[in-house]
PDB file of C-alpha atoms in Angstrom:
ATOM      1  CA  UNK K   1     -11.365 -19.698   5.556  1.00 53.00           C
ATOM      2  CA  UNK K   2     -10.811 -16.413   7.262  1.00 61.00           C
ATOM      3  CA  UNK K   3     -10.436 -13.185   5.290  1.00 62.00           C
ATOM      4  CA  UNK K   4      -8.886  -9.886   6.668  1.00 61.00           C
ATOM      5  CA  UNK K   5      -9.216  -5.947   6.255  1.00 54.00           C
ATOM      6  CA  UNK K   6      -7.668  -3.051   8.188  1.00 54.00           C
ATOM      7  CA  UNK K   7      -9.857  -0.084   8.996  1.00 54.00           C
ATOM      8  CA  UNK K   8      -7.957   3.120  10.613  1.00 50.00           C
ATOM      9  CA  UNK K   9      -8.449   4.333  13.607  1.00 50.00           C
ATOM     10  CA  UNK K  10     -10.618   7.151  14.107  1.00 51.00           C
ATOM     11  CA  UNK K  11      -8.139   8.733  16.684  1.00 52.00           C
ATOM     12  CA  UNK K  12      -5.590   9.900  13.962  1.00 54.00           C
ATOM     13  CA  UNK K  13      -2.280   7.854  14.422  1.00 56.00           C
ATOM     14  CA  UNK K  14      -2.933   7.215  18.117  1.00 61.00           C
ATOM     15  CA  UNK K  15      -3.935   3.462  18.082  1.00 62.00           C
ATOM     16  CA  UNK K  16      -2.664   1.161  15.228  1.00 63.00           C
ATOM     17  CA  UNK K  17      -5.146   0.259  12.645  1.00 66.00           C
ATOM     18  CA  UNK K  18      -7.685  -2.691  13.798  1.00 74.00           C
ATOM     19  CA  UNK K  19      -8.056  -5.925  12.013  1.00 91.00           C
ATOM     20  CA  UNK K  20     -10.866  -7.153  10.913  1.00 95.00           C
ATOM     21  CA  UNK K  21     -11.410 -10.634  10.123  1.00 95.00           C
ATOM     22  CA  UNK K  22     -14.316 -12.628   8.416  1.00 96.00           C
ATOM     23  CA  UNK K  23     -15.010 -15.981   9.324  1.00 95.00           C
ATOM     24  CA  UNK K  24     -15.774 -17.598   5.614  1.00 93.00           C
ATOM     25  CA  UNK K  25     -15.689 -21.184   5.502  1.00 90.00           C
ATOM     26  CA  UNK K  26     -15.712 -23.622   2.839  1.00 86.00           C
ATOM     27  CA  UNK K  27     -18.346 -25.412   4.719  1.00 87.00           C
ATOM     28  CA  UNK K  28     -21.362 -24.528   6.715  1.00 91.00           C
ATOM     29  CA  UNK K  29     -20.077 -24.786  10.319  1.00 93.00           C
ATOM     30  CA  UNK K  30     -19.177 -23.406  13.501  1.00 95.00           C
ATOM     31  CA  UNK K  31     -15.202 -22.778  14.636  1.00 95.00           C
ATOM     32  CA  UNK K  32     -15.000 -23.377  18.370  1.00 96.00           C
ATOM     33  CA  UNK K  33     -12.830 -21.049  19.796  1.00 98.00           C
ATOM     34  CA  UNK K  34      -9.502 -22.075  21.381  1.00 97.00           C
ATOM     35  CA  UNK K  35      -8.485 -21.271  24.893  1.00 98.00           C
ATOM     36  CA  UNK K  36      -4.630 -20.868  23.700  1.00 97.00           C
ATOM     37  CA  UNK K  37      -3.108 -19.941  20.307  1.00 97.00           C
ATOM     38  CA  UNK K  38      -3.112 -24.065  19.689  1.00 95.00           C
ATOM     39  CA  UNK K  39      -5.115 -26.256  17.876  1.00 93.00           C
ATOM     40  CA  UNK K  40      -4.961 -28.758  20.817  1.00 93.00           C
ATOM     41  CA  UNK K  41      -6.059 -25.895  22.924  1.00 94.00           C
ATOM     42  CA  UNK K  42      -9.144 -26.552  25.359  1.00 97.00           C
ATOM     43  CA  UNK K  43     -12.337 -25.557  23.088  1.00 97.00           C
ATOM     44  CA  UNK K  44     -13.776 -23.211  24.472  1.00 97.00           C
ATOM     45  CA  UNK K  45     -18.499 -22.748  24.570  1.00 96.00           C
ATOM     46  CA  UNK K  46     -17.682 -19.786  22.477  1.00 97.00           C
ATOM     47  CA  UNK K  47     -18.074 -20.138  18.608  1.00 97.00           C
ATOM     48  CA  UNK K  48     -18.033 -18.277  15.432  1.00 97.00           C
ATOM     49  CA  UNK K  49     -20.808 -18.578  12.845  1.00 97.00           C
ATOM     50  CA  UNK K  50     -20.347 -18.101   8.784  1.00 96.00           C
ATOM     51  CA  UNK K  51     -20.057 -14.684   7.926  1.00 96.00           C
ATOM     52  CA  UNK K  52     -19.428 -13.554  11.664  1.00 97.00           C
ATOM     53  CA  UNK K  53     -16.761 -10.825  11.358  1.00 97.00           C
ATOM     54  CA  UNK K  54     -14.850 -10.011  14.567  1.00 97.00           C
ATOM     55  CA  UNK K  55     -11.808  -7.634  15.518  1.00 97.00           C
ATOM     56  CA  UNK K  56      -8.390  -9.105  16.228  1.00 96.00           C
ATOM     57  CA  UNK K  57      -6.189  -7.722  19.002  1.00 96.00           C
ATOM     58  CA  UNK K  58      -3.167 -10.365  18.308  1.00 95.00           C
ATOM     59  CA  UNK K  59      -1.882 -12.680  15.381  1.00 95.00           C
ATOM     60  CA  UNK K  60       0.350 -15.794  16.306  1.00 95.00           C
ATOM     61  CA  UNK K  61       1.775 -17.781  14.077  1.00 94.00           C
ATOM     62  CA  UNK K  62       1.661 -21.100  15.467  1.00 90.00           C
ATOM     63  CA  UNK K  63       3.151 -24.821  14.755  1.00 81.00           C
ATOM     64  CA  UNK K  64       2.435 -26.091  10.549  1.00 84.00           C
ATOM     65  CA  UNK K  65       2.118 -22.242   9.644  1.00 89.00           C
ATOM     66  CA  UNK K  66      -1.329 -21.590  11.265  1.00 93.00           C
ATOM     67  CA  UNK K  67      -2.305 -18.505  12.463  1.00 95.00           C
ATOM     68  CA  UNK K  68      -3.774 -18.038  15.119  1.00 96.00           C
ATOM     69  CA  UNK K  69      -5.950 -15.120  16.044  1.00 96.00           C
ATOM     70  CA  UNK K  70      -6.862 -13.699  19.500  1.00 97.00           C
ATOM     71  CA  UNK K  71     -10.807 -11.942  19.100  1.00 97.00           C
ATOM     72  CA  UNK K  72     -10.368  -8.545  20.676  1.00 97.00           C
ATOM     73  CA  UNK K  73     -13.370  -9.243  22.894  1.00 97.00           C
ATOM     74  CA  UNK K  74     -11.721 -11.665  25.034  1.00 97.00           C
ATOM     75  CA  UNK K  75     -13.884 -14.307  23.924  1.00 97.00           C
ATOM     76  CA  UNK K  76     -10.975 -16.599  22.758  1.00 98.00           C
ATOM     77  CA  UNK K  77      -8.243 -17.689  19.887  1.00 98.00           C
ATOM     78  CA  UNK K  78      -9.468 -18.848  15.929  1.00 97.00           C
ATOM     79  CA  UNK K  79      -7.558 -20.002  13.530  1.00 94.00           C
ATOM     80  CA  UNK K  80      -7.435 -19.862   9.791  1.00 90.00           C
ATOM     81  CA  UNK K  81      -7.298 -23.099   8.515  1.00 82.00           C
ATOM     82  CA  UNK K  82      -6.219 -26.768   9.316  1.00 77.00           C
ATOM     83  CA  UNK K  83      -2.838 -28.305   8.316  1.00 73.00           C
ATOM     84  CA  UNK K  84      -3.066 -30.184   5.062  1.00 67.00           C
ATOM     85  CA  UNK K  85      -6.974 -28.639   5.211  1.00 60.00           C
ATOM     86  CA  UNK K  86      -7.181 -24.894   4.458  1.00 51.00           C
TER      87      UNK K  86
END
């Protein structure tokens, strides 16, 4: 499971408010990162790790309501949960 929070800007009202996100899953393991917002996506070598927490530039909501998430530092595309999964 991933878990969110906003934290403003320190610029005033200049750039929106970043997302953070917390990768928290039910099990111990890794989430290879997607190349595209798609769960068929090429997997990326890039990973998260339980408890990582990483900035989101972009959510997509993609096909059987997952969203998708785009890292901010370019390394690639999670996801929230699995259809039928969590």
């Amino acid at each position: 499971a991933l878990g969110a929070e906003e934290s403003p800007s320190g610029d005033g009202d200049v750039e929106p408010p970043r997302r953070w996100w917390r990768f928290d899953p039910p099990e111990e393991r890794k989430l290879n990162l997607r190349a595209e917002p798609r769960l068929d996506g090429d997997r990326l070598e890039a990973h998260l790790l339980p408890g990582d927490i990483f900035e989101v530039a972009e959510e997509v909501r993609g096909a059987d309501d997952v969203l998708f998430l785009r890292l901010a530092d370019g390394r690639g595309w999670a996801f929230d949960g699995l259809p039928g999964v969590g």
